[in-house]
Amino acid sequence: MKPSEAPLGAQIEVLLPTAAPHGFDYLAGSHGLQAGDIVTVPFGRGESLGVVWGKGTANLPPAKMKPVAAKHSEYPRLSDALRAFVDWAAWYNCAPKGAMLKMVLPIAEVVREMKSRVKIDTAIDPQKFNLAPLSDTQKNGADTLEEKLGKGFSVTLLDGVTGSGKTEVYYDTIAKILASDAEAQVLVMLPEIALSVQSLSRFEQRFGTAPLVWNSEITPAKKRATWQAISQGSARVIVGARSALFLPYKKLALIVVDEEHDQSYKQEEGVIYHARDMAVARARFEKLPVLLVSATPSLESYYNVKQGKYAEVSLPARHGAAEMPDIHMLDMKKVPVARGGFISEPLREKIAAAVAAGHQAMLFLNRRGYAPLMLCRACGHRFQCPDCSSWLVLHKGKPRLECHHCGYNLPVPKTCPSCQAEDNFAPCGPGVERISEEVVAFMPEARVAVMASDSSENFKGVEETIVAMAERKIDVLIGTQMIAKGHHFAGLAVVGVVDADLGLAGGDLRAAERTYQLLHQLSGRAGRESVAGSVYLQSYFPEHPVMQALISGDRDKFLAAELTARKNGNMPPFARLAAVIVDGAKENEVLQTAKQLAASAGHHSNKALHILGPAPAPLFMLRGKFRYRLLVQADKNINLPEFMQSWLGSVQHPSSVRVRADIDPQSFL
Ligand code: ADP
Ligand code: ZN
C-alpha cells in the first residue's frame, strides 16, 4: 500500500489556501478520503476549498469538529511528492503552508464550478515537429541531456554563449520527451513572459502548436482552464513565470529554467521565494531532471558545477557564421560629450553609421522616465515621495512626477511648493525618455522607440515593440533592462550602454555579478546573424574588474575572482544569508521590535551564526511604513530555516508591526 492510501481515520487535517501556517481538523465522514484529495469544507461563515493533508492533529475535540462538505473526485488528488514539496517549501522559506498551497490551487474561489467555457487546444503531434537540425556540438549537448531523462533527480547547467543555440538544444530534449511518452509534461520557466513573444512564436514554429502559457496576466476563465489542463495532463508543454512551478502537474518529466541567473525569479512580494531554487527542490521531490540555462550563470549554479553537484553542457560558440560582438570602452573622463547630452560623440557616430548602413542600434539605460530627479532652480527644493524615501521621477510624456516605489504621482506643478518660484525647474540626470529626445535631436530622420515597463504599459505594447524591432521597423531602440533579455534582432549592429557604472553604485553583495550579467546579456543581443555586432560601454571606471571582464570576454576569470571574494567574506555560496525585514507605520514600534529580535538572537549567536543589525533599510520608508533590516550570516552546515522559525517565533511584537524573513536574499533594499 502506498503511503497516501493509508486509512486516515475519522479526523483529518485539511489545509486551506489561506495565510494559515497549518491545516484545520475536520471529520472525514463517509467520503472515503485519502491524503491529497481536494475537498470543500465549511470555514468561517462560508466554505473553502482545501486539500486533505493527513490525519487529524487532534487540536479540536470531535464535538467541535465540522464534517467535510464534499469531495471533488473530478480533480486529481495531489501527489505525495507535491504535498511534501509544499511542506518543505513553507518550512524553507519561513512561509505559511496555506500560502504555499494557494500557489498550487491559485483558483480556489472558482475551481468549484470547473465547467470552463474557455477551450484550450493542447494537442501535440510529433508528426508536426520541425526542429532545427543541430550542429555537432549542439548534438553532443543534446545527447548528454537525453541521458538524464527518466533517471530521477539531476541538475544540469546548459551554459552556452548568447546565440549558441541553447534554446534549440533544449527543444530537442523536449521533443524527445513528447514523442516517446504520450503523457509526459514539460515545464519551461521563463523570467518574464511579457518579454518572450519571440520565444513563444519560435516554439510554435518548431512544435507546430503553441505552448500553454501560465502567468499573472491570463484571465480567470483561462486560468481555470489552464489549471485543469495541467492537472488532468492534457497540457504537455507549459511555459510559465515563477508561479507555474507550484502547479499540480499530472506527469512532469522535465523542468527547464531558462535564463536561470535572472533576478526576476526571486519573488519579493507576499511569499518570498526564489523560483529557480524552488524548481530544483521540486525536481528533487518529484525525482526529475532539471535544466538550468544561461550564458551568464549565477555564481551559485556555477559553483555547484565546479563542486560536481550539477552536470554541465557547454556551447562555447555562436551558431553558424555569427560571431560574438566586439566590446569597446568609452572612457567618459576622456571622450567628448555635447553640452546637456549623455551620449558621447563617438557613440553618436557609431549609431548614426549603423543606421545609415541600414542596420539597427540599441541604447540601454536602466532608468525609466525622463529624469530621476527634479529640483527647483531658485531654492533647490527636490520633489520627494511623501510615503517613500525616494525622489519623484519626472515623466515628460505624461507629464507627471512619479514615485517608482509606490506609484504615487502628481502633475508637474507650475510653482515650487517651497519658494513659489514659477516654471523654474531643472530635471537632473537622464532616464530613457531623455535619451530618446537626444537621439531624435541628432538623428531627426531615424525611427526611434522606447521600451520600458511604463512606456509600454501593457503586454501588447511590449510585444508590439519587440515585433517592430524584429521586423526592422525601428532604427534605434532605447530601453531599460527589458531590452537586454533574450531578444533576437537580426539587424542589430550597435549596442550602446549610456551608464555602464549605474548597477555598481548600490554596492550590494551581487552588484558586480549582476552588472556583469546584465551588460553581457545586453551585448549578446548584437550581431546575432550576418550583421557584425559592436558594443560600446560608457563608463567613468573603465578599469573596474566588471568592465575589464566584459572587454576581455574572460567570464570564467571574472567568476573565479568573484568566488574568491565571496569566500574571503564568508558570503554565499560559501555561507548562507537570511534577511529579516521589520516594518510598520510607527517607527518606535518597528525599531523596538527590531531591537528585541537582535537581543533575542544574542542567545543563539555563535561563531557559526552572526546577526547583523538592526539597521535602517536603504529604502527606509516605503508606502508610509518605516523599515529596519537584520541580516543573518550562517555557516553552510547550520540549519537556517530551523533557526529562523524558532528565533522569529520567540519574539512577541505589536500586530501593527510586520516581521518577514527573506531566505537567500537577493535584494538588500
Ligand atoms: P541562445 O538560446 O543560446 O541564445 P538560440 O537558440 O536563440 O540561442 O539561437 C540563436 C539563433 O540561432 C536563433 O535564431 C536560432 O534559431 C539559430 N540557431 C541556433 N542553432 C541552430 C541550428 N542548429 N539550426 C538553425 N538555426 C539555429
Ligand atoms: Zn512612494
mmCIF file of C-alpha atoms in Angstrom, residues 342 367 370-376 382 392 394 425-431 434:
data_model
loop_
_atom_site.group_PDB
_atom_site.id
_atom_site.type_symbol
_atom_site.label_atom_id
_atom_site.label_comp_id
_atom_site.label_asym_id
_atom_site.label_seq_id
_atom_site.Cartn_x
_atom_site.Cartn_y
_atom_site.Cartn_z
ATOM 1 C CA PHE A 342 24.514 61.957 -22.317
ATOM 2 C CA ARG A 367 16.113 54.268 -15.641
ATOM 3 C CA TYR A 370 12.770 61.443 -18.296
ATOM 4 C CA ALA A 371 14.857 62.352 -15.258
ATOM 5 C CA PRO A 372 15.327 60.576 -11.926
ATOM 6 C CA LEU A 373 15.026 63.845 -10.004
ATOM 7 C CA MET A 374 13.584 67.307 -10.491
ATOM 8 C CA LEU A 375 14.622 70.325 -8.464
ATOM 9 C CA CYS A 376 13.777 73.997 -8.191
ATOM 10 C CA ARG A 382 13.729 68.476 -4.501
ATOM 11 C CA LEU A 392 9.941 61.595 -7.675
ATOM 12 C CA LEU A 394 9.915 63.132 -13.994
ATOM 13 C CA PHE A 425 12.600 73.512 -12.503
ATOM 14 C CA ALA A 426 15.639 71.549 -13.572
ATOM 15 C CA PRO A 427 15.445 67.862 -14.454
ATOM 16 C CA CYS A 428 18.582 66.162 -13.115
ATOM 17 C CA GLY A 429 20.169 63.208 -14.850
ATOM 18 C CA PRO A 430 18.815 61.079 -17.646
ATOM 19 C CA GLY A 431 16.102 58.478 -17.989
ATOM 20 C CA ARG A 434 15.547 61.925 -22.195
#
